[in-house]
Amino acid sequence: MLARRPFSIRELTRRLLAKGADEASVEQAIRRCRELGYLNDADYALNLAKRRLERRGPMAIRAEMRQRGIDEEEAREALHQAMEGIDLREEARRILEKRFGETPPADARERRRRQAFLARRGFDGTIILELLQD
């Protein structure tokens, strides 16, 4: 499984148990993979955050990490590291322009549509309002 893509510890544990492996074998395999450096939730979370910041905001990324079983503190730290030097407002603008072009919203309905789009992408309401007021 790890040859195809990286997993968090909790994700890999769930998958192995779902395939019918017994708990003792799964624990032993997880322990061994951690010793060899194949499983590291902190590295996994950092790489996930860096990849996702190209298309999503921090709230969506944090939710995905939680879903994948990353500890809240590790998720917060990884997101903080990944966002160093990144202007979230500019990222949101780039994503918005990629989806809707550079033309401003024509009416209130279009503005709400763009607000909903950015909210689904996980951007903070403050950033969304600032962008759509410009």
PDB file of C-alpha atoms in Angstrom:
ATOM      1  CA  MET A   1       0.000   0.000   0.000  1.00  0.00           C
ATOM      2  CA  LEU A   2       2.778   2.429   0.898  1.00  0.00           C
ATOM      3  CA  ALA A   3       4.398   1.852  -2.487  1.00  0.00           C
ATOM      4  CA  ARG A   4       1.381   3.455  -4.193  1.00  0.00           C
ATOM      5  CA  ARG A   5       0.941   6.512  -1.983  1.00  0.00           C
ATOM      6  CA  PRO A   6       1.690   7.766   1.523  1.00  0.00           C
ATOM      7  CA  PHE A   7      -0.803   7.201   4.332  1.00  0.00           C
ATOM      8  CA  SER A   8      -1.283   8.514   7.833  1.00  0.00           C
ATOM      9  CA  ILE A   9      -0.897   5.953  10.594  1.00  0.00           C
ATOM     10  CA  ARG A  10      -4.620   5.886  11.278  1.00  0.00           C
ATOM     11  CA  GLU A  11      -5.480   5.556   7.571  1.00  0.00           C
ATOM     12  CA  LEU A  12      -3.126   2.632   7.090  1.00  0.00           C
ATOM     13  CA  THR A  13      -4.387   0.950  10.255  1.00  0.00           C
ATOM     14  CA  ARG A  14      -8.002   1.227   9.056  1.00  0.00           C
ATOM     15  CA  ARG A  15      -7.137  -0.116   5.620  1.00  0.00           C
ATOM     16  CA  LEU A  16      -5.222  -3.102   6.940  1.00  0.00           C
ATOM     17  CA  LEU A  17      -7.989  -3.987   9.392  1.00  0.00           C
ATOM     18  CA  ALA A  18     -10.581  -3.651   6.615  1.00  0.00           C
ATOM     19  CA  LYS A  19      -8.590  -6.130   4.503  1.00  0.00           C
ATOM     20  CA  GLY A  20      -8.897  -8.677   7.293  1.00  0.00           C
ATOM     21  CA  ALA A  21      -5.570  -8.393   9.094  1.00  0.00           C
ATOM     22  CA  ASP A  22      -5.703  -9.053  12.834  1.00  0.00           C
ATOM     23  CA  GLU A  23      -5.005  -6.200  15.253  1.00  0.00           C
ATOM     24  CA  ALA A  24      -1.759  -7.629  16.610  1.00  0.00           C
ATOM     25  CA  SER A  25      -0.273  -7.975  13.115  1.00  0.00           C
ATOM     26  CA  VAL A  26      -1.403  -4.473  12.172  1.00  0.00           C
ATOM     27  CA  GLU A  27       0.152  -2.974  15.310  1.00  0.00           C
ATOM     28  CA  GLN A  28       3.399  -4.810  14.622  1.00  0.00           C
ATOM     29  CA  ALA A  29       3.447  -3.694  10.973  1.00  0.00           C
ATOM     30  CA  ILE A  30       2.703  -0.082  11.927  1.00  0.00           C
ATOM     31  CA  ARG A  31       5.429  -0.110  14.576  1.00  0.00           C
ATOM     32  CA  ARG A  32       7.949  -1.516  12.075  1.00  0.00           C
ATOM     33  CA  CYS A  33       6.991   0.994   9.385  1.00  0.00           C
ATOM     34  CA  ARG A  34       7.444   3.825  11.875  1.00  0.00           C
ATOM     35  CA  GLU A  35      10.876   2.485  12.897  1.00  0.00           C
ATOM     36  CA  LEU A  36      11.957   2.356   9.253  1.00  0.00           C
ATOM     37  CA  GLY A  37      10.634   5.856   8.619  1.00  0.00           C
ATOM     38  CA  TYR A  38       7.919   4.776   6.188  1.00  0.00           C
ATOM     39  CA  LEU A  39       5.185   6.266   8.368  1.00  0.00           C
ATOM     40  CA  ASN A  40       5.472   9.699   9.881  1.00  0.00           C
ATOM     41  CA  ASP A  41       2.284  11.677  10.454  1.00  0.00           C
ATOM     42  CA  ALA A  42       4.120  15.000  10.813  1.00  0.00           C
ATOM     43  CA  ASP A  43       5.831  14.648   7.412  1.00  0.00           C
ATOM     44  CA  TYR A  44       2.650  13.306   5.853  1.00  0.00           C
ATOM     45  CA  ALA A  45       0.641  16.266   7.160  1.00  0.00           C
ATOM     46  CA  LEU A  46       3.210  18.810   5.937  1.00  0.00           C
ATOM     47  CA  ASN A  47       3.310  17.329   2.433  1.00  0.00           C
ATOM     48  CA  LEU A  48      -0.485  17.127   2.311  1.00  0.00           C
ATOM     49  CA  ALA A  49      -0.820  20.757   3.392  1.00  0.00           C
ATOM     50  CA  LYS A  50       1.688  21.956   0.790  1.00  0.00           C
ATOM     51  CA  ARG A  51      -0.091  20.101  -2.008  1.00  0.00           C
ATOM     52  CA  ARG A  52      -3.568  21.204  -0.963  1.00  0.00           C
ATOM     53  CA  LEU A  53      -2.700  24.899  -0.546  1.00  0.00           C
ATOM     54  CA  GLU A  54      -2.627  25.132  -4.329  1.00  0.00           C
ATOM     55  CA  ARG A  55      -6.397  24.579  -4.460  1.00  0.00           C
ATOM     56  CA  ARG A  56      -7.811  24.956  -0.974  1.00  0.00           C
ATOM     57  CA  GLY A  57      -7.881  27.161   2.069  1.00  0.00           C
ATOM     58  CA  PRO A  58      -6.621  26.283   5.539  1.00  0.00           C
ATOM     59  CA  MET A  59      -9.999  25.317   7.002  1.00  0.00           C
ATOM     60  CA  ALA A  60     -10.623  22.709   4.297  1.00  0.00           C
ATOM     61  CA  ILE A  61      -7.097  21.339   4.651  1.00  0.00           C
ATOM     62  CA  ARG A  62      -7.434  21.043   8.420  1.00  0.00           C
ATOM     63  CA  ALA A  63     -10.741  19.195   7.988  1.00  0.00           C
ATOM     64  CA  GLU A  64      -9.147  16.785   5.515  1.00  0.00           C
ATOM     65  CA  MET A  65      -6.265  16.122   7.888  1.00  0.00           C
ATOM     66  CA  ARG A  66      -8.716  15.424  10.690  1.00  0.00           C
ATOM     67  CA  GLN A  67     -10.560  13.001   8.409  1.00  0.00           C
ATOM     68  CA  ARG A  68      -7.298  11.252   7.581  1.00  0.00           C
ATOM     69  CA  GLY A  69      -6.526  10.782  11.270  1.00  0.00           C
ATOM     70  CA  ILE A  70      -3.824  13.407  11.754  1.00  0.00           C
ATOM     71  CA  ASP A  71      -3.526  14.661  15.319  1.00  0.00           C
ATOM     72  CA  GLU A  72      -4.889  18.207  15.732  1.00  0.00           C
ATOM     73  CA  GLU A  73      -1.558  19.587  16.979  1.00  0.00           C
ATOM     74  CA  GLU A  74       0.401  17.976  14.137  1.00  0.00           C
ATOM     75  CA  ALA A  75      -2.153  19.301  11.641  1.00  0.00           C
ATOM     76  CA  ARG A  76      -1.901  22.816  13.039  1.00  0.00           C
ATOM     77  CA  GLU A  77       1.911  22.757  12.968  1.00  0.00           C
ATOM     78  CA  ALA A  78       2.052  21.326   9.442  1.00  0.00           C
ATOM     79  CA  LEU A  79      -0.391  23.927   8.160  1.00  0.00           C
ATOM     80  CA  HIS A  80       1.583  26.698   9.841  1.00  0.00           C
ATOM     81  CA  GLN A  81       4.830  25.501   8.216  1.00  0.00           C
ATOM     82  CA  ALA A  82       3.214  25.048   4.804  1.00  0.00           C
ATOM     83  CA  MET A  83       1.719  28.548   4.885  1.00  0.00           C
ATOM     84  CA  GLU A  84       5.021  30.305   5.647  1.00  0.00           C
ATOM     85  CA  GLY A  85       5.539  32.942   3.001  1.00  0.00           C
ATOM     86  CA  ILE A  86       2.119  32.375   1.436  1.00  0.00           C
ATOM     87  CA  ASP A  87      -0.386  35.195   1.215  1.00  0.00           C
ATOM     88  CA  LEU A  88      -3.763  33.524   1.663  1.00  0.00           C
ATOM     89  CA  ARG A  89      -5.569  36.481   0.183  1.00  0.00           C
ATOM     90  CA  GLU A  90      -3.539  36.205  -3.023  1.00  0.00           C
ATOM     91  CA  GLU A  91      -4.033  32.436  -3.141  1.00  0.00           C
ATOM     92  CA  ALA A  92      -7.783  32.905  -2.801  1.00  0.00           C
ATOM     93  CA  ARG A  93      -7.685  35.562  -5.535  1.00  0.00           C
ATOM     94  CA  ARG A  94      -5.759  33.223  -7.831  1.00  0.00           C
ATOM     95  CA  ILE A  95      -8.223  30.377  -7.241  1.00  0.00           C
ATOM     96  CA  LEU A  96     -11.177  32.710  -7.747  1.00  0.00           C
ATOM     97  CA  GLU A  97      -9.753  34.113 -10.989  1.00  0.00           C
ATOM     98  CA  LYS A  98      -8.963  30.642 -12.283  1.00  0.00           C
ATOM     99  CA  ARG A  99     -12.587  29.639 -11.773  1.00  0.00           C
ATOM    100  CA  PHE A 100     -14.441  32.844 -12.690  1.00  0.00           C
ATOM    101  CA  GLY A 101     -11.966  34.966 -14.640  1.00  0.00           C
ATOM    102  CA  GLU A 102     -10.926  38.500 -13.784  1.00  0.00           C
ATOM    103  CA  THR A 103     -14.295  40.164 -14.284  1.00  0.00           C
ATOM    104  CA  PRO A 104     -15.946  41.380 -11.096  1.00  0.00           C
ATOM    105  CA  PRO A 105     -19.276  39.869 -10.050  1.00  0.00           C
ATOM    106  CA  ALA A 106     -22.122  41.414 -12.042  1.00  0.00           C
ATOM    107  CA  ASP A 107     -24.725  41.296  -9.289  1.00  0.00           C
ATOM    108  CA  ALA A 108     -25.424  40.163  -5.728  1.00  0.00           C
ATOM    109  CA  ARG A 109     -26.311  36.644  -6.851  1.00  0.00           C
ATOM    110  CA  GLU A 110     -22.961  36.230  -8.598  1.00  0.00           C
ATOM    111  CA  ARG A 111     -21.172  37.643  -5.538  1.00  0.00           C
ATOM    112  CA  ARG A 112     -22.906  35.060  -3.293  1.00  0.00           C
ATOM    113  CA  ARG A 113     -21.976  32.331  -5.747  1.00  0.00           C
ATOM    114  CA  ARG A 114     -18.307  33.317  -5.517  1.00  0.00           C
ATOM    115  CA  GLN A 115     -18.509  33.604  -1.731  1.00  0.00           C
ATOM    116  CA  ALA A 116     -19.922  30.085  -1.525  1.00  0.00           C
ATOM    117  CA  PHE A 117     -17.221  28.790  -3.864  1.00  0.00           C
ATOM    118  CA  LEU A 118     -14.406  30.192  -1.707  1.00  0.00           C
ATOM    119  CA  ALA A 119     -16.099  29.043   1.497  1.00  0.00           C
ATOM    120  CA  ARG A 120     -16.304  25.485   0.131  1.00  0.00           C
ATOM    121  CA  ARG A 121     -12.618  25.734  -0.677  1.00  0.00           C
ATOM    122  CA  GLY A 122     -11.938  26.465   2.997  1.00  0.00           C
ATOM    123  CA  PHE A 123     -11.121  30.149   3.040  1.00  0.00           C
ATOM    124  CA  ASP A 124     -11.919  32.369   5.992  1.00  0.00           C
ATOM    125  CA  GLY A 125     -14.927  34.682   5.721  1.00  0.00           C
ATOM    126  CA  THR A 126     -12.773  37.744   6.277  1.00  0.00           C
ATOM    127  CA  ILE A 127     -10.581  36.951   3.281  1.00  0.00           C
ATOM    128  CA  ILE A 128     -13.634  36.197   1.146  1.00  0.00           C
ATOM    129  CA  LEU A 129     -15.317  39.494   2.010  1.00  0.00           C
ATOM    130  CA  GLU A 130     -12.118  41.475   1.395  1.00  0.00           C
ATOM    131  CA  LEU A 131     -11.672  39.890  -2.027  1.00  0.00           C
ATOM    132  CA  LEU A 132     -15.212  40.429  -3.168  1.00  0.00           C
ATOM    133  CA  GLN A 133     -15.287  44.057  -1.991  1.00  0.00           C
ATOM    134  CA  ASP A 134     -12.266  44.918  -4.161  1.00  0.00           C
TER     135      ASP A 134
END
